[in-house]
Amino acid sequence: MAIEYTLLCKDRKLSREILVKKIKSMGFSCSKIEQGAEGICIDLSEEIGFYVFLLDAGKYPYNAWETIFFTGDFTFERTLQFRMDKGYFDFEKRYGVMLRILFDLTAELNEEAILVWCGGEEMCFFREDKPALLNNESGIWSRDCFKDVIAEREVCYKEYS
């Protein structure tokens, strides 16, 4: 099973051009882009150990997510997926790049979005004009490679009762 992280984006603010520009600004090549019916795939497996997919979501109810962050469904229009190459050696660098892309793009676009790990665990809720809300119930945000990325960002943690 592949390791995947998926950002469920409320709106269609994130475009191919914006995503490619962000990846290039971080010093990576976007020479391997495949266009599909629902979106694109950028192959960064050799450079940083993952593939990036920007895809349009389906229609309701297939684009609805029951979230732990608030009551009711979160509906989304786009997904940004990161599929990890298990053979890539520098895990911390890979996760650092992925998280920088996610945090930078959601902040720049003022995008409301939920970050979900492949096991279905909701890791983060990016909110418009508010700090990102982190779910640290499993302790994932305590890992060094995750802590480094959020250290200088405005975040808060979801409270559990």
Coordinates of N, CA and C in Angstrom, one line a residue:
M1 N 0.8 -1.2 0.0 CA 0.0 0.0 0.0 C 0.9 1.2 0.0
A2 N 0.6 2.2 -0.8 CA 1.3 3.4 -0.9 C 1.0 4.3 0.3
I3 N 1.9 5.2 0.6 CA 1.7 6.2 1.7 C 1.2 7.4 0.9
E4 N 0.0 7.9 1.3 CA -0.5 9.0 0.7 C -1.0 10.1 1.7
Y5 N -0.9 11.3 1.3 CA -1.5 12.4 2.0 C -2.3 13.2 1.1
T6 N -3.5 13.5 1.5 CA -4.5 14.2 0.6 C -5.0 15.5 1.2
L7 N -4.9 16.5 0.5 CA -5.5 17.8 0.9 C -6.8 18.0 0.2
L8 N -7.9 18.0 0.9 CA -9.2 18.2 0.4 C -9.5 19.7 0.4
C9 N -9.5 20.3 -0.8 CA -9.6 21.8 -1.0 C -11.1 22.2 -1.2
K10 N -11.6 23.1 -0.4 CA -13.0 23.5 -0.5 C -13.3 24.1 -1.8
D11 N -12.4 24.9 -2.3 CA -12.7 25.6 -3.6 C -11.7 25.2 -4.7
R12 N -11.8 25.8 -5.8 CA -10.9 25.5 -7.0 C -9.9 26.6 -7.1
K13 N -9.4 27.2 -6.0 CA -8.4 28.2 -6.1 C -7.0 27.7 -6.6
L14 N -6.7 26.5 -6.2 CA -5.4 25.9 -6.6 C -5.5 25.4 -8.0
S15 N -4.7 26.0 -8.9 CA -4.6 25.6 -10.3 C -3.3 24.9 -10.6
R16 N -3.3 24.3 -11.8 CA -2.0 23.7 -12.3 C -0.9 24.7 -12.3
E17 N -1.2 25.9 -12.8 CA -0.1 26.9 -12.9 C 0.4 27.3 -11.5
I18 N -0.5 27.5 -10.5 CA 0.0 27.9 -9.2 C 0.8 26.8 -8.6
L19 N 0.4 25.5 -8.7 CA 1.1 24.4 -8.1 C 2.5 24.3 -8.8
V20 N 2.6 24.3 -10.1 CA 3.8 24.2 -10.8 C 4.8 25.3 -10.3
K21 N 4.2 26.6 -10.3 CA 5.1 27.7 -9.9 C 5.6 27.5 -8.5
K22 N 4.8 27.0 -7.5 CA 5.3 26.8 -6.2 C 6.4 25.7 -6.1
I23 N 6.2 24.6 -6.8 CA 7.2 23.5 -6.8 C 8.5 24.0 -7.4
K24 N 8.4 24.8 -8.5 CA 9.6 25.3 -9.2 C 10.3 26.3 -8.2
S25 N 9.5 27.1 -7.5 CA 10.1 28.1 -6.6 C 10.9 27.5 -5.5
M26 N 10.7 26.2 -5.2 CA 11.4 25.4 -4.2 C 12.6 24.7 -4.8
G27 N 12.8 24.9 -6.1 CA 14.0 24.4 -6.7 C 13.9 23.0 -7.4
F28 N 12.6 22.6 -7.6 CA 12.4 21.3 -8.2 C 11.9 21.5 -9.6
S29 N 12.2 20.5 -10.4 CA 11.8 20.5 -11.8 C 10.3 20.0 -12.0
C30 N 9.6 20.5 -12.9 CA 8.3 20.0 -13.2 C 8.3 19.6 -14.7
S31 N 9.3 18.9 -15.1 CA 9.5 18.4 -16.4 C 8.6 17.2 -16.7
K32 N 8.2 16.5 -15.7 CA 7.4 15.2 -15.9 C 6.0 15.4 -15.4
I33 N 5.2 16.1 -16.2 CA 3.8 16.3 -15.9 C 2.9 15.5 -16.9
E34 N 2.0 14.7 -16.3 CA 1.1 14.0 -17.1 C -0.3 14.6 -16.9
Q35 N -1.0 14.8 -18.0 CA -2.4 15.3 -18.0 C -3.3 14.1 -18.1
G36 N -4.3 14.1 -17.2 CA -5.3 13.1 -17.2 C -6.7 13.7 -17.3
A37 N -7.7 12.9 -17.4 CA -9.1 13.4 -17.5 C -9.5 14.2 -16.3
E38 N -9.1 13.9 -15.1 CA -9.6 14.6 -13.9 C -8.5 15.6 -13.4
G39 N -7.3 15.6 -14.0 CA -6.3 16.5 -13.5 C -4.9 16.1 -13.9
I40 N -3.9 16.5 -13.1 CA -2.5 16.2 -13.5 C -1.8 15.4 -12.5
C41 N -0.7 14.8 -12.9 CA 0.3 14.1 -12.1 C 1.7 14.7 -12.4
I42 N 2.4 15.1 -11.3 CA 3.7 15.6 -11.4 C 4.6 14.6 -10.8
D43 N 5.6 14.1 -11.5 CA 6.5 13.0 -11.1 C 7.7 13.7 -10.5
L44 N 7.8 13.7 -9.2 CA 9.0 14.2 -8.5 C 9.7 13.1 -7.7
S45 N 9.5 11.9 -8.1 CA 10.0 10.7 -7.4 C 11.5 10.6 -7.4
E46 N 12.1 11.0 -8.4 CA 13.6 11.0 -8.4 C 14.2 12.2 -7.6
E47 N 13.5 13.3 -7.6 CA 14.1 14.5 -7.0 C 13.8 14.5 -5.5
I48 N 12.6 14.1 -5.1 CA 12.2 14.3 -3.7 C 11.4 13.1 -3.1
G49 N 11.1 12.1 -4.0 CA 10.5 10.9 -3.5 C 9.0 10.8 -3.4
F50 N 8.3 11.7 -4.2 CA 6.8 11.5 -4.3 C 6.3 12.0 -5.6
Y51 N 5.0 11.6 -5.8 CA 4.2 12.1 -7.0 C 3.2 13.0 -6.4
V52 N 2.9 14.1 -7.2 CA 1.9 15.0 -6.8 C 0.7 15.0 -7.8
F53 N -0.5 14.8 -7.3 CA -1.7 14.8 -8.1 C -2.6 15.9 -7.8
L54 N -3.0 16.7 -8.7 CA -4.0 17.8 -8.5 C -5.2 17.3 -9.3
L55 N -6.3 17.0 -8.6 CA -7.5 16.4 -9.3 C -8.8 17.1 -8.9
D56 N -9.7 17.2 -9.8 CA -11.0 17.7 -9.5 C -11.8 16.6 -8.8
A57 N -12.6 17.0 -7.8 CA -13.4 16.1 -7.0 C -14.6 15.8 -7.8
G58 N -15.3 14.7 -7.3 CA -16.6 14.4 -7.9 C -17.7 15.2 -7.4
K59 N -18.9 14.8 -7.7 CA -20.1 15.5 -7.2 C -20.5 15.0 -5.9
Y60 N -21.4 15.7 -5.2 CA -21.9 15.3 -3.9 C -22.7 14.0 -4.1
P61 N -22.6 13.0 -3.3 CA -22.0 12.9 -2.0 C -20.5 12.5 -2.0
Y62 N -19.9 12.3 -3.2 CA -18.6 11.8 -3.3 C -17.5 12.8 -3.0
N63 N -17.9 14.1 -2.9 CA -16.9 15.1 -2.5 C -17.3 15.7 -1.1
A64 N -17.8 14.8 -0.3 CA -18.2 15.2 1.1 C -17.3 14.4 2.1
W65 N -16.9 15.0 3.1 CA -16.0 14.4 4.1 C -16.6 14.7 5.5
E66 N -16.9 13.7 6.3 CA -17.4 13.9 7.6 C -16.1 14.1 8.5
T67 N -16.0 15.3 9.0 CA -14.8 15.7 9.7 C -14.9 15.7 11.2
I68 N -13.7 15.6 11.8 CA -13.7 15.7 13.3 C -13.5 17.1 13.7
F69 N -13.3 18.0 12.8 CA -13.0 19.4 13.1 C -14.2 20.3 13.4
F70 N -15.4 19.8 12.8 CA -16.6 20.5 13.1 C -17.8 19.6 12.8
T71 N -19.0 20.0 13.1 CA -20.1 19.1 12.8 C -20.5 19.4 11.4
G72 N -21.1 18.4 10.8 CA -21.5 18.5 9.4 C -20.4 18.1 8.4
D73 N -20.8 17.9 7.2 CA -19.8 17.5 6.2 C -19.0 18.7 5.7
F74 N -17.8 18.4 5.3 CA -16.9 19.3 4.6 C -16.9 18.9 3.1
T75 N -17.4 19.8 2.2 CA -17.5 19.5 0.8 C -16.2 20.2 0.2
F76 N -15.7 19.5 -0.8 CA -14.5 19.9 -1.5 C -14.6 19.8 -3.0
E77 N -13.8 20.7 -3.7 CA -13.9 20.8 -5.1 C -12.6 20.2 -5.8
R78 N -11.5 20.2 -5.0 CA -10.2 19.7 -5.6 C -9.5 18.9 -4.5
T79 N -8.7 18.0 -5.0 CA -7.8 17.3 -4.1 C -6.3 17.4 -4.6
L80 N -5.4 17.6 -3.6 CA -4.0 17.6 -3.9 C -3.4 16.4 -3.1
Q81 N -2.9 15.4 -3.9 CA -2.4 14.2 -3.3 C -0.9 14.1 -3.4
F82 N -0.3 13.6 -2.4 CA 1.1 13.3 -2.4 C 1.2 11.8 -2.2
R83 N 1.7 11.1 -3.2 CA 2.0 9.6 -3.1 C 3.4 9.4 -2.9
M84 N 3.8 8.8 -1.8 CA 5.2 8.7 -1.4 C 5.8 7.4 -2.0
D85 N 7.1 7.6 -2.5 CA 7.9 6.5 -3.0 C 8.6 5.9 -1.8
K86 N 8.3 4.6 -1.5 CA 8.8 4.0 -0.3 C 10.3 3.8 -0.4
G87 N 10.9 3.9 -1.5 CA 12.4 3.7 -1.7 C 13.2 4.9 -1.5
Y88 N 12.5 6.1 -1.3 CA 13.3 7.3 -1.2 C 13.9 7.4 0.2
F89 N 15.2 7.8 0.3 CA 16.0 7.6 1.5 C 15.8 8.8 2.5
D90 N 15.6 10.0 2.1 CA 15.6 11.1 3.1 C 14.1 11.5 3.4
F91 N 13.6 10.8 4.4 CA 12.2 10.9 4.8 C 11.9 12.3 5.3
E92 N 12.8 12.8 6.2 CA 12.6 14.2 6.8 C 12.5 15.3 5.7
K93 N 13.4 15.2 4.8 CA 13.4 16.2 3.7 C 12.1 16.1 2.9
R94 N 11.8 14.9 2.5 CA 10.5 14.7 1.7 C 9.3 15.2 2.4
Y95 N 9.1 14.9 3.7 CA 8.0 15.4 4.5 C 8.1 16.9 4.6
G96 N 9.2 17.4 4.8 CA 9.4 18.9 5.0 C 9.0 19.6 3.7
V97 N 9.3 19.1 2.6 CA 9.0 19.7 1.3 C 7.4 19.6 1.1
M98 N 6.9 18.5 1.3 CA 5.4 18.3 1.2 C 4.7 19.3 2.1
L99 N 5.1 19.3 3.4 CA 4.4 20.2 4.3 C 4.5 21.7 3.9
R100 N 5.7 22.1 3.5 CA 5.9 23.5 3.1 C 5.0 23.8 1.9
I101 N 4.9 22.9 0.9 CA 4.0 23.1 -0.2 C 2.6 23.3 0.3
L102 N 2.1 22.4 1.2 CA 0.7 22.5 1.7 C 0.5 23.7 2.5
F103 N 1.3 24.0 3.4 CA 1.1 25.2 4.3 C 1.3 26.5 3.5
D104 N 2.2 26.6 2.6 CA 2.4 27.8 1.8 C 1.2 28.0 0.9
L105 N 0.8 27.0 0.1 CA -0.3 27.2 -0.8 C -1.6 27.5 -0.1
T106 N -1.9 26.9 1.0 CA -3.2 27.2 1.7 C -3.2 28.6 2.2
A107 N -2.0 29.1 2.7 CA -1.9 30.4 3.2 C -2.0 31.4 2.1
E108 N -1.2 31.2 1.0 CA -1.2 32.1 -0.1 C -2.6 32.2 -0.8
L109 N -3.3 31.1 -0.9 CA -4.6 31.1 -1.5 C -5.8 31.4 -0.6
N110 N -5.5 31.5 0.7 CA -6.5 31.6 1.8 C -7.5 30.5 1.6
E111 N -7.0 29.3 1.4 CA -7.8 28.1 1.1 C -8.3 27.4 2.3
E112 N -9.5 27.1 2.4 CA -10.0 26.2 3.5 C -9.8 24.8 3.0
A113 N -9.2 23.9 3.8 CA -8.9 22.6 3.4 C -8.6 21.7 4.6
I114 N -8.7 20.4 4.3 CA -8.4 19.4 5.4 C -7.3 18.4 4.8
L115 N -6.3 18.2 5.6 CA -5.2 17.3 5.3 C -5.5 16.0 5.9
V116 N -5.5 14.9 5.1 CA -5.9 13.6 5.5 C -4.8 12.6 5.2
W117 N -4.4 11.8 6.1 CA -3.4 10.7 5.9 C -4.1 9.5 5.3
C118 N -3.3 8.6 4.6 CA -3.9 7.5 3.9 C -4.7 6.6 4.8
G119 N -4.5 6.6 6.1 CA -5.3 5.8 7.0 C -6.6 6.4 7.4
G120 N -6.9 7.6 6.8 CA -8.1 8.3 7.1 C -8.0 9.3 8.3
E121 N -6.8 9.3 8.9 CA -6.7 10.3 10.0 C -6.6 11.7 9.5
E122 N -7.4 12.6 10.1 CA -7.3 14.0 9.7 C -6.2 14.6 10.5
M123 N -5.3 15.2 9.8 CA -4.1 15.8 10.4 C -4.2 17.3 10.7
C124 N -5.0 18.0 9.8 CA -4.9 19.4 9.9 C -6.1 20.0 9.2
F125 N -6.6 21.1 9.7 CA -7.7 21.8 9.1 C -7.2 23.2 8.8
F126 N -7.0 23.6 7.6 CA -6.6 24.9 7.2 C -7.8 25.8 7.1
R127 N -7.8 26.9 7.8 CA -9.0 27.8 7.9 C -8.7 29.1 7.2
E128 N -9.7 29.7 6.6 CA -9.5 31.0 6.0 C -9.3 32.0 7.1
D129 N -8.2 32.8 7.0 CA -7.9 33.9 7.9 C -7.8 33.5 9.3
K130 N -7.5 32.3 9.6 CA -7.2 31.8 11.0 C -6.1 30.8 11.0
P131 N -5.5 30.6 12.2 CA -4.4 29.6 12.2 C -4.9 28.2 11.9
A132 N -3.9 27.5 11.3 CA -4.3 26.1 11.0 C -4.5 25.3 12.3
L133 N -5.5 24.4 12.2 CA -5.9 23.7 13.4 C -5.4 22.3 13.3
L134 N -4.5 21.9 14.2 CA -3.8 20.6 14.1 C -4.4 19.6 14.9
N135 N -4.5 18.3 14.4 CA -5.0 17.2 15.2 C -3.8 16.4 15.6
N136 N -3.4 16.5 16.9 CA -2.2 15.8 17.3 C -2.5 14.6 18.3
E137 N -3.7 14.1 18.1 CA -4.2 13.0 19.0 C -3.2 11.8 18.9
S138 N -2.7 11.5 17.7 CA -1.7 10.4 17.5 C -0.3 10.8 17.7
G139 N -0.1 12.1 17.9 CA 1.3 12.6 18.2 C 2.1 12.9 16.9
I140 N 1.4 12.9 15.8 CA 2.1 13.1 14.5 C 2.8 14.4 14.4
W141 N 2.3 15.5 14.9 CA 2.9 16.8 14.8 C 4.0 17.0 15.8
S142 N 4.3 16.0 16.6 CA 5.4 16.0 17.6 C 6.7 15.4 16.9
R143 N 6.6 14.8 15.7 CA 7.8 14.3 15.0 C 8.6 15.5 14.5
D144 N 9.9 15.3 14.6 CA 10.8 16.4 14.2 C 10.6 17.0 12.9
C145 N 10.4 16.1 11.9 CA 10.2 16.6 10.5 C 8.9 17.4 10.3
F146 N 7.9 17.1 11.2 CA 6.7 17.9 11.1 C 6.8 19.2 12.0
K147 N 7.4 19.1 13.1 CA 7.6 20.2 14.0 C 8.4 21.3 13.4
D148 N 9.4 21.0 12.6 CA 10.3 22.0 12.0 C 9.5 22.9 11.0
V149 N 8.5 22.3 10.3 CA 7.8 23.0 9.3 C 6.8 24.0 10.0
I150 N 6.2 23.5 11.1 CA 5.1 24.4 11.7 C 5.7 25.3 12.8
A151 N 7.0 25.2 13.0 CA 7.6 26.0 14.1 C 7.4 27.5 13.9
E152 N 7.5 28.0 12.7 CA 7.3 29.5 12.5 C 6.0 29.8 11.9
R153 N 5.0 28.9 12.0 CA 3.7 29.2 11.5 C 2.7 29.4 12.6
E154 N 1.7 30.1 12.3 CA 0.6 30.3 13.3 C -0.3 29.1 13.2
V155 N -0.3 28.3 14.3 CA -1.1 27.1 14.4 C -1.7 27.0 15.8
C156 N -2.8 26.2 15.9 CA -3.3 25.8 17.2 C -3.7 24.3 17.2
Y157 N -4.0 23.8 18.3 CA -4.3 22.3 18.4 C -5.7 22.1 18.7
K158 N -6.3 21.1 18.1 CA -7.6 20.7 18.4 C -7.7 20.1 19.8
E159 N -8.7 20.6 20.5 CA -8.9 20.1 21.9 C -9.8 18.9 21.9
Y160 N -9.5 18.0 22.8 CA -10.3 16.7 22.9 C -11.0 16.7 24.3
S161 N -12.2 16.3 24.3 CA -12.9 16.2 25.6 C -13.1 14.7 26.0

